[in-house]
């Protein structure tokens, strides 16, 4: 029986890419996302931590086998026997990472080649704990570089001012410090909003933050994206998170009412109107 390959322990300052995958992902997109976040980077990560959230189909397992064979560089695979959801998958991965600097990546978006180099440099020079960047949308009908931009406030104080109204970071483009995230409890289960809740706890806990103006991730937008962002289940998560913000002192009763009114209008609008609303409201709230 062949002994498992012993991976070298990453050095201080090196980066781990953390990527979850589940049965709903598509093998060809998964393989492209993996390559973009690892071997296609100008400064490849020290390691990839791939979290498998429950059973996968044959096509996805074939890509995982490539990961285990080293096709995407040094990697470790963390498996959950049953589908547990994104928050639990990411928490498993966060706990498994061996570097303090972690770059989040999704299994269908594409990182631009300079992403890790630019973000790592900014993290170190700015003494940052939490950093994201702009993203640009693409789809099967819209090529990379041709879609709408998604931006967020750049400076730390602007981010703090923006936090009560909307998530100030793009999750697929985030780089964070593992120690800072774990100190506030890491990812906790909250449907669709586990990232926003983590940012709130990190920032209230004193995390230093910024956003880069450069587009470092191409964000895949399929036909159903905005349809999935609506409905009662999403609004219930909104309600829970806004109550947490109120209890934490981030917002007062007036902002609570205003935020819930805005989110109700957004969640219960038709999908086509929700797309327009995102462009006109969220992207212009800065």
mmCIF file of C-alpha atoms in Angstrom:
data_model
loop_
_atom_site.group_PDB
_atom_site.id
_atom_site.type_symbol
_atom_site.label_atom_id
_atom_site.label_comp_id
_atom_site.label_asym_id
_atom_site.label_seq_id
_atom_site.Cartn_x
_atom_site.Cartn_y
_atom_site.Cartn_z
ATOM 1 C CA UNK A 1 0.000 0.000 0.000
ATOM 2 C CA UNK A 2 1.433 3.376 -1.043
ATOM 3 C CA UNK A 3 2.035 5.799 1.807
ATOM 4 C CA UNK A 4 0.214 9.138 1.562
ATOM 5 C CA UNK A 5 2.212 12.038 0.201
ATOM 6 C CA UNK A 6 3.506 14.256 3.001
ATOM 7 C CA UNK A 7 2.988 17.887 2.034
ATOM 8 C CA UNK A 8 5.498 20.462 3.315
ATOM 9 C CA UNK A 9 4.213 22.775 6.016
ATOM 10 C CA UNK A 10 3.586 26.207 4.445
ATOM 11 C CA UNK A 11 5.752 29.110 5.592
ATOM 12 C CA UNK A 12 4.506 32.222 7.364
ATOM 13 C CA UNK A 13 2.925 34.673 4.922
ATOM 14 C CA UNK A 14 2.017 32.037 2.364
ATOM 15 C CA UNK A 15 -1.526 31.667 1.039
ATOM 16 C CA UNK A 16 -4.013 28.795 1.072
ATOM 17 C CA UNK A 17 -6.880 28.718 -1.409
ATOM 18 C CA UNK A 18 -10.082 27.471 0.237
ATOM 19 C CA UNK A 19 -12.701 26.133 -2.163
ATOM 20 C CA UNK A 20 -15.911 24.186 -1.412
ATOM 21 C CA UNK A 21 -17.644 21.947 -3.923
ATOM 22 C CA UNK A 22 -20.972 20.108 -3.821
ATOM 23 C CA UNK A 23 -23.075 17.960 -6.133
ATOM 24 C CA UNK A 24 -24.768 20.982 -7.729
ATOM 25 C CA UNK A 25 -21.507 22.219 -9.276
ATOM 26 C CA UNK A 26 -20.570 21.392 -12.871
ATOM 27 C CA UNK A 27 -17.341 19.440 -13.537
ATOM 28 C CA UNK A 28 -16.031 21.560 -16.404
ATOM 29 C CA UNK A 29 -16.596 24.800 -14.499
ATOM 30 C CA UNK A 30 -15.076 23.274 -11.374
ATOM 31 C CA UNK A 31 -11.896 22.310 -13.232
ATOM 32 C CA UNK A 32 -11.595 25.792 -14.750
ATOM 33 C CA UNK A 33 -12.109 27.442 -11.355
ATOM 34 C CA UNK A 34 -9.466 25.220 -9.756
ATOM 35 C CA UNK A 35 -6.893 26.010 -12.423
ATOM 36 C CA UNK A 36 -7.590 29.741 -12.278
ATOM 37 C CA UNK A 37 -7.048 29.833 -8.500
ATOM 38 C CA UNK A 38 -3.910 27.684 -8.424
ATOM 39 C CA UNK A 39 -1.646 26.782 -11.341
ATOM 40 C CA UNK A 40 -2.666 29.791 -13.464
ATOM 41 C CA UNK A 41 -1.772 32.301 -10.738
ATOM 42 C CA UNK A 42 1.382 34.384 -11.183
ATOM 43 C CA UNK A 43 2.096 33.513 -7.540
ATOM 44 C CA UNK A 44 0.478 30.094 -6.940
ATOM 45 C CA UNK A 45 -0.773 29.289 -3.436
ATOM 46 C CA UNK A 46 1.196 27.214 -0.982
ATOM 47 C CA UNK A 47 -1.745 24.842 -0.828
ATOM 48 C CA UNK A 48 -5.312 24.236 -1.939
ATOM 49 C CA UNK A 49 -7.817 23.036 0.648
ATOM 50 C CA UNK A 50 -10.800 21.533 -1.157
ATOM 51 C CA UNK A 51 -13.874 20.869 0.962
ATOM 52 C CA UNK A 52 -16.305 18.305 -0.460
ATOM 53 C CA UNK A 53 -19.762 18.964 0.933
ATOM 54 C CA UNK A 54 -21.436 15.561 0.673
ATOM 55 C CA UNK A 55 -21.554 12.956 -2.106
ATOM 56 C CA UNK A 56 -20.558 14.054 -5.601
ATOM 57 C CA UNK A 57 -21.355 12.685 -9.021
ATOM 58 C CA UNK A 58 -18.911 10.791 -11.210
ATOM 59 C CA UNK A 59 -17.847 13.842 -13.209
ATOM 60 C CA UNK A 60 -16.980 15.930 -10.163
ATOM 61 C CA UNK A 61 -15.175 13.008 -8.527
ATOM 62 C CA UNK A 62 -13.009 12.712 -11.643
ATOM 63 C CA UNK A 63 -11.873 16.308 -11.112
ATOM 64 C CA UNK A 64 -11.286 15.642 -7.403
ATOM 65 C CA UNK A 65 -9.061 12.722 -8.404
ATOM 66 C CA UNK A 66 -6.968 15.164 -10.442
ATOM 67 C CA UNK A 67 -6.680 17.389 -7.378
ATOM 68 C CA UNK A 68 -5.485 14.441 -5.300
ATOM 69 C CA UNK A 69 -2.967 13.533 -8.022
ATOM 70 C CA UNK A 70 -1.416 16.998 -7.833
ATOM 71 C CA UNK A 71 -2.697 18.422 -11.122
ATOM 72 C CA UNK A 72 -3.460 21.753 -9.398
ATOM 73 C CA UNK A 73 -0.419 21.856 -7.127
ATOM 74 C CA UNK A 74 -0.157 20.942 -3.430
ATOM 75 C CA UNK A 75 -3.628 20.130 -2.145
ATOM 76 C CA UNK A 76 -5.594 18.488 0.633
ATOM 77 C CA UNK A 77 -9.160 17.243 0.398
ATOM 78 C CA UNK A 78 -11.579 17.493 3.325
ATOM 79 C CA UNK A 79 -14.725 15.377 2.944
ATOM 80 C CA UNK A 80 -18.114 15.495 4.642
ATOM 81 C CA UNK A 81 -20.154 12.311 4.271
ATOM 82 C CA UNK A 82 -23.422 14.259 3.948
ATOM 83 C CA UNK A 83 -24.323 17.657 2.508
ATOM 84 C CA UNK A 84 -24.089 20.109 5.419
ATOM 85 C CA UNK A 85 -24.332 23.488 3.675
ATOM 86 C CA UNK A 86 -21.866 26.198 2.780
ATOM 87 C CA UNK A 87 -21.241 27.595 6.264
ATOM 88 C CA UNK A 88 -20.279 24.230 7.741
ATOM 89 C CA UNK A 89 -18.173 23.360 4.695
ATOM 90 C CA UNK A 90 -16.248 26.614 4.926
ATOM 91 C CA UNK A 91 -15.765 26.255 8.657
ATOM 92 C CA UNK A 92 -14.325 22.771 8.123
ATOM 93 C CA UNK A 93 -11.957 24.234 5.566
ATOM 94 C CA UNK A 94 -11.023 27.200 7.737
ATOM 95 C CA UNK A 95 -10.091 24.867 10.562
ATOM 96 C CA UNK A 96 -8.091 22.633 8.204
ATOM 97 C CA UNK A 97 -5.983 25.406 6.648
ATOM 98 C CA UNK A 98 -2.370 25.608 7.771
ATOM 99 C CA UNK A 99 -1.596 29.185 6.721
ATOM 100 C CA UNK A 100 -2.989 32.300 8.334
ATOM 101 C CA UNK A 101 -3.746 33.978 5.006
ATOM 102 C CA UNK A 102 -6.635 32.321 3.164
ATOM 103 C CA UNK A 103 -8.091 33.158 -0.233
ATOM 104 C CA UNK A 104 -11.688 32.114 -0.785
ATOM 105 C CA UNK A 105 -12.611 30.787 -4.194
ATOM 106 C CA UNK A 106 -15.797 29.286 -5.584
ATOM 107 C CA UNK A 107 -16.157 26.265 -7.837
ATOM 108 C CA UNK A 108 -17.669 28.157 -10.767
ATOM 109 C CA UNK A 109 -16.034 31.610 -10.718
ATOM 110 C CA UNK A 110 -12.655 32.417 -12.265
ATOM 111 C CA UNK A 111 -9.741 34.163 -10.578
ATOM 112 C CA UNK A 112 -7.589 36.457 -12.656
ATOM 113 C CA UNK A 113 -3.886 35.482 -12.736
ATOM 114 C CA UNK A 114 -2.648 38.342 -10.560
ATOM 115 C CA UNK A 115 -5.263 37.898 -7.831
ATOM 116 C CA UNK A 116 -3.214 36.160 -5.134
ATOM 117 C CA UNK A 117 -0.106 38.271 -5.743
ATOM 118 C CA UNK A 118 -1.945 41.590 -5.490
ATOM 119 C CA UNK A 119 -4.036 40.597 -2.500
ATOM 120 C CA UNK A 120 -1.178 39.051 -0.565
ATOM 121 C CA UNK A 121 0.924 42.184 -1.076
ATOM 122 C CA UNK A 122 -1.944 44.437 0.031
ATOM 123 C CA UNK A 123 -2.616 42.284 3.111
ATOM 124 C CA UNK A 124 1.012 42.455 4.204
ATOM 125 C CA UNK A 125 1.632 46.125 3.411
ATOM 126 C CA UNK A 126 -1.599 47.300 5.020
ATOM 127 C CA UNK A 127 -1.553 44.938 7.988
ATOM 128 C CA UNK A 128 -5.020 43.806 6.910
ATOM 129 C CA UNK A 129 -7.244 41.040 8.233
ATOM 130 C CA UNK A 130 -9.948 41.166 5.557
ATOM 131 C CA UNK A 131 -9.626 42.152 1.906
ATOM 132 C CA UNK A 132 -11.687 41.757 -1.240
ATOM 133 C CA UNK A 133 -11.795 43.335 -4.693
ATOM 134 C CA UNK A 134 -14.051 44.306 -7.542
ATOM 135 C CA UNK A 135 -15.576 41.545 -9.668
ATOM 136 C CA UNK A 136 -16.908 41.449 -13.221
ATOM 137 C CA UNK A 137 -19.873 39.377 -14.309
ATOM 138 C CA UNK A 138 -19.762 36.872 -17.136
ATOM 139 C CA UNK A 139 -21.983 34.055 -18.374
ATOM 140 C CA UNK A 140 -22.404 31.577 -21.205
ATOM 141 C CA UNK A 141 -23.674 34.460 -23.345
ATOM 142 C CA UNK A 142 -21.426 37.247 -21.967
ATOM 143 C CA UNK A 143 -17.668 36.678 -22.340
ATOM 144 C CA UNK A 144 -15.145 37.436 -19.612
ATOM 145 C CA UNK A 145 -14.372 41.128 -19.571
ATOM 146 C CA UNK A 146 -17.715 42.082 -21.081
ATOM 147 C CA UNK A 147 -20.120 41.993 -18.146
ATOM 148 C CA UNK A 148 -21.264 44.412 -15.459
ATOM 149 C CA UNK A 149 -18.844 45.467 -12.730
ATOM 150 C CA UNK A 150 -19.460 44.788 -9.040
ATOM 151 C CA UNK A 151 -17.660 47.198 -6.733
ATOM 152 C CA UNK A 152 -17.506 47.977 -3.032
ATOM 153 C CA UNK A 153 -16.062 50.796 -0.846
ATOM 154 C CA UNK A 154 -12.266 50.770 -0.757
ATOM 155 C CA UNK A 155 -11.091 52.288 2.533
ATOM 156 C CA UNK A 156 -11.615 50.844 6.009
ATOM 157 C CA UNK A 157 -13.792 53.683 7.344
ATOM 158 C CA UNK A 158 -15.942 53.622 4.185
ATOM 159 C CA UNK A 159 -16.375 49.885 4.688
ATOM 160 C CA UNK A 160 -17.485 50.406 8.297
ATOM 161 C CA UNK A 161 -19.993 53.040 7.163
ATOM 162 C CA UNK A 162 -21.327 50.711 4.472
ATOM 163 C CA UNK A 163 -21.564 47.629 6.730
ATOM 164 C CA UNK A 164 -24.998 48.400 8.291
ATOM 165 C CA UNK A 165 -26.605 48.680 4.853
ATOM 166 C CA UNK A 166 -25.084 45.898 2.789
ATOM 167 C CA UNK A 167 -22.262 43.361 2.709
ATOM 168 C CA UNK A 168 -19.059 45.340 2.084
ATOM 169 C CA UNK A 169 -17.069 42.481 0.546
ATOM 170 C CA UNK A 170 -17.500 40.156 -2.408
ATOM 171 C CA UNK A 171 -17.204 36.691 -0.877
ATOM 172 C CA UNK A 172 -15.718 34.919 -3.964
ATOM 173 C CA UNK A 173 -12.894 37.494 -3.968
ATOM 174 C CA UNK A 174 -12.132 37.598 -0.226
ATOM 175 C CA UNK A 175 -8.730 37.048 1.346
ATOM 176 C CA UNK A 176 -8.715 36.884 5.145
ATOM 177 C CA UNK A 177 -6.650 36.015 8.172
ATOM 178 C CA UNK A 178 -7.623 32.664 9.595
ATOM 179 C CA UNK A 179 -6.704 33.641 13.157
ATOM 180 C CA UNK A 180 -8.920 36.740 13.056
ATOM 181 C CA UNK A 181 -11.874 34.840 11.594
ATOM 182 C CA UNK A 182 -11.600 31.990 14.096
ATOM 183 C CA UNK A 183 -11.285 34.440 16.999
ATOM 184 C CA UNK A 184 -14.869 35.594 16.348
ATOM 185 C CA UNK A 185 -16.258 32.107 15.763
ATOM 186 C CA UNK A 186 -15.620 31.650 12.043
ATOM 187 C CA UNK A 187 -18.445 30.783 9.665
ATOM 188 C CA UNK A 188 -21.790 30.186 11.362
ATOM 189 C CA UNK A 189 -24.900 28.765 9.724
ATOM 190 C CA UNK A 190 -27.189 31.427 8.287
ATOM 191 C CA UNK A 191 -28.706 30.594 4.915
ATOM 192 C CA UNK A 192 -27.170 32.686 2.132
ATOM 193 C CA UNK A 193 -25.738 35.271 4.553
ATOM 194 C CA UNK A 194 -23.035 33.371 6.448
ATOM 195 C CA UNK A 195 -20.368 35.592 4.900
ATOM 196 C CA UNK A 196 -22.029 38.915 5.805
ATOM 197 C CA UNK A 197 -22.417 37.751 9.404
ATOM 198 C CA UNK A 198 -18.737 36.811 9.570
ATOM 199 C CA UNK A 199 -17.682 40.212 8.190
ATOM 200 C CA UNK A 200 -19.817 41.948 10.815
ATOM 201 C CA UNK A 201 -18.242 40.006 13.663
ATOM 202 C CA UNK A 202 -14.710 40.464 12.318
ATOM 203 C CA UNK A 203 -15.117 44.214 11.817
ATOM 204 C CA UNK A 204 -16.774 44.780 15.180
ATOM 205 C CA UNK A 205 -13.938 42.749 16.678
ATOM 206 C CA UNK A 206 -11.374 45.179 15.297
ATOM 207 C CA UNK A 207 -10.380 43.571 11.990
ATOM 208 C CA UNK A 208 -8.545 45.898 9.600
ATOM 209 C CA UNK A 209 -10.043 45.869 6.116
ATOM 210 C CA UNK A 210 -9.927 47.207 2.575
ATOM 211 C CA UNK A 211 -11.112 46.481 -0.951
ATOM 212 C CA UNK A 212 -8.947 46.658 -4.054
ATOM 213 C CA UNK A 213 -10.360 48.552 -7.049
ATOM 214 C CA UNK A 214 -8.976 46.019 -9.516
ATOM 215 C CA UNK A 215 -11.207 43.286 -10.909
ATOM 216 C CA UNK A 216 -9.601 40.100 -9.574
ATOM 217 C CA UNK A 217 -12.495 37.646 -10.000
ATOM 218 C CA UNK A 218 -14.801 36.983 -12.920
ATOM 219 C CA UNK A 219 -18.159 36.196 -11.344
ATOM 220 C CA UNK A 220 -20.388 33.729 -13.161
ATOM 221 C CA UNK A 221 -24.007 34.895 -13.455
ATOM 222 C CA UNK A 222 -26.408 32.288 -14.790
ATOM 223 C CA UNK A 223 -30.019 32.788 -15.823
ATOM 224 C CA UNK A 224 -31.362 31.764 -12.411
ATOM 225 C CA UNK A 225 -29.039 33.786 -10.177
ATOM 226 C CA UNK A 226 -31.441 36.604 -9.357
ATOM 227 C CA UNK A 227 -34.380 34.210 -9.129
ATOM 228 C CA UNK A 228 -32.537 32.341 -6.369
ATOM 229 C CA UNK A 229 -32.020 35.582 -4.441
ATOM 230 C CA UNK A 230 -35.731 35.975 -3.703
ATOM 231 C CA UNK A 231 -38.482 34.413 -1.603
ATOM 232 C CA UNK A 232 -39.375 33.823 2.017
ATOM 233 C CA UNK A 233 -36.327 31.729 2.886
ATOM 234 C CA UNK A 234 -34.001 34.566 1.900
ATOM 235 C CA UNK A 235 -36.101 37.136 3.743
ATOM 236 C CA UNK A 236 -36.143 35.031 6.914
ATOM 237 C CA UNK A 237 -32.323 35.075 6.828
ATOM 238 C CA UNK A 238 -32.416 38.829 6.295
ATOM 239 C CA UNK A 239 -34.692 39.207 9.308
ATOM 240 C CA UNK A 240 -32.465 37.064 11.509
ATOM 241 C CA UNK A 241 -29.300 38.923 10.522
ATOM 242 C CA UNK A 242 -30.843 42.357 11.004
ATOM 243 C CA UNK A 243 -31.952 41.345 14.496
ATOM 244 C CA UNK A 244 -28.381 40.243 15.216
ATOM 245 C CA UNK A 245 -27.096 43.597 13.984
ATOM 246 C CA UNK A 246 -29.562 45.348 16.288
ATOM 247 C CA UNK A 247 -28.528 43.219 19.277
ATOM 248 C CA UNK A 248 -24.851 43.905 18.522
ATOM 249 C CA UNK A 249 -25.477 47.646 18.442
ATOM 250 C CA UNK A 250 -24.541 48.001 14.779
ATOM 251 C CA UNK A 251 -27.924 49.488 13.865
ATOM 252 C CA UNK A 252 -30.766 51.238 15.686
ATOM 253 C CA UNK A 253 -34.513 50.623 15.367
ATOM 254 C CA UNK A 254 -34.856 53.106 12.496
ATOM 255 C CA UNK A 255 -32.136 51.448 10.398
ATOM 256 C CA UNK A 256 -33.586 48.040 11.268
ATOM 257 C CA UNK A 257 -36.965 49.034 9.848
ATOM 258 C CA UNK A 258 -35.417 50.658 6.780
ATOM 259 C CA UNK A 259 -33.169 47.684 6.029
ATOM 260 C CA UNK A 260 -36.034 45.209 6.350
ATOM 261 C CA UNK A 261 -38.263 47.322 4.104
ATOM 262 C CA UNK A 262 -35.564 47.448 1.444
ATOM 263 C CA UNK A 263 -34.908 43.729 1.685
ATOM 264 C CA UNK A 264 -38.592 42.823 1.552
ATOM 265 C CA UNK A 265 -38.990 44.878 -1.615
ATOM 266 C CA UNK A 266 -35.935 43.167 -3.119
ATOM 267 C CA UNK A 267 -36.733 39.587 -2.055
ATOM 268 C CA UNK A 268 -40.355 39.617 -3.190
ATOM 269 C CA UNK A 269 -39.873 41.437 -6.501
ATOM 270 C CA UNK A 270 -39.896 39.410 -9.751
ATOM 271 C CA UNK A 271 -36.475 38.103 -10.751
ATOM 272 C CA UNK A 272 -36.079 40.527 -13.690
ATOM 273 C CA UNK A 273 -36.894 43.487 -11.424
ATOM 274 C CA UNK A 274 -34.519 42.180 -8.748
ATOM 275 C CA UNK A 275 -31.695 42.282 -11.306
ATOM 276 C CA UNK A 276 -32.491 45.915 -12.122
ATOM 277 C CA UNK A 277 -32.818 46.764 -8.442
ATOM 278 C CA UNK A 278 -29.373 45.348 -7.698
ATOM 279 C CA UNK A 279 -27.827 47.492 -10.416
ATOM 280 C CA UNK A 280 -29.661 50.666 -9.433
ATOM 281 C CA UNK A 281 -29.565 50.371 -5.644
ATOM 282 C CA UNK A 282 -26.873 48.047 -4.290
ATOM 283 C CA UNK A 283 -24.177 49.088 -6.775
ATOM 284 C CA UNK A 284 -24.935 52.752 -6.144
ATOM 285 C CA UNK A 285 -25.172 52.684 -2.338
ATOM 286 C CA UNK A 286 -21.556 53.779 -1.992
#
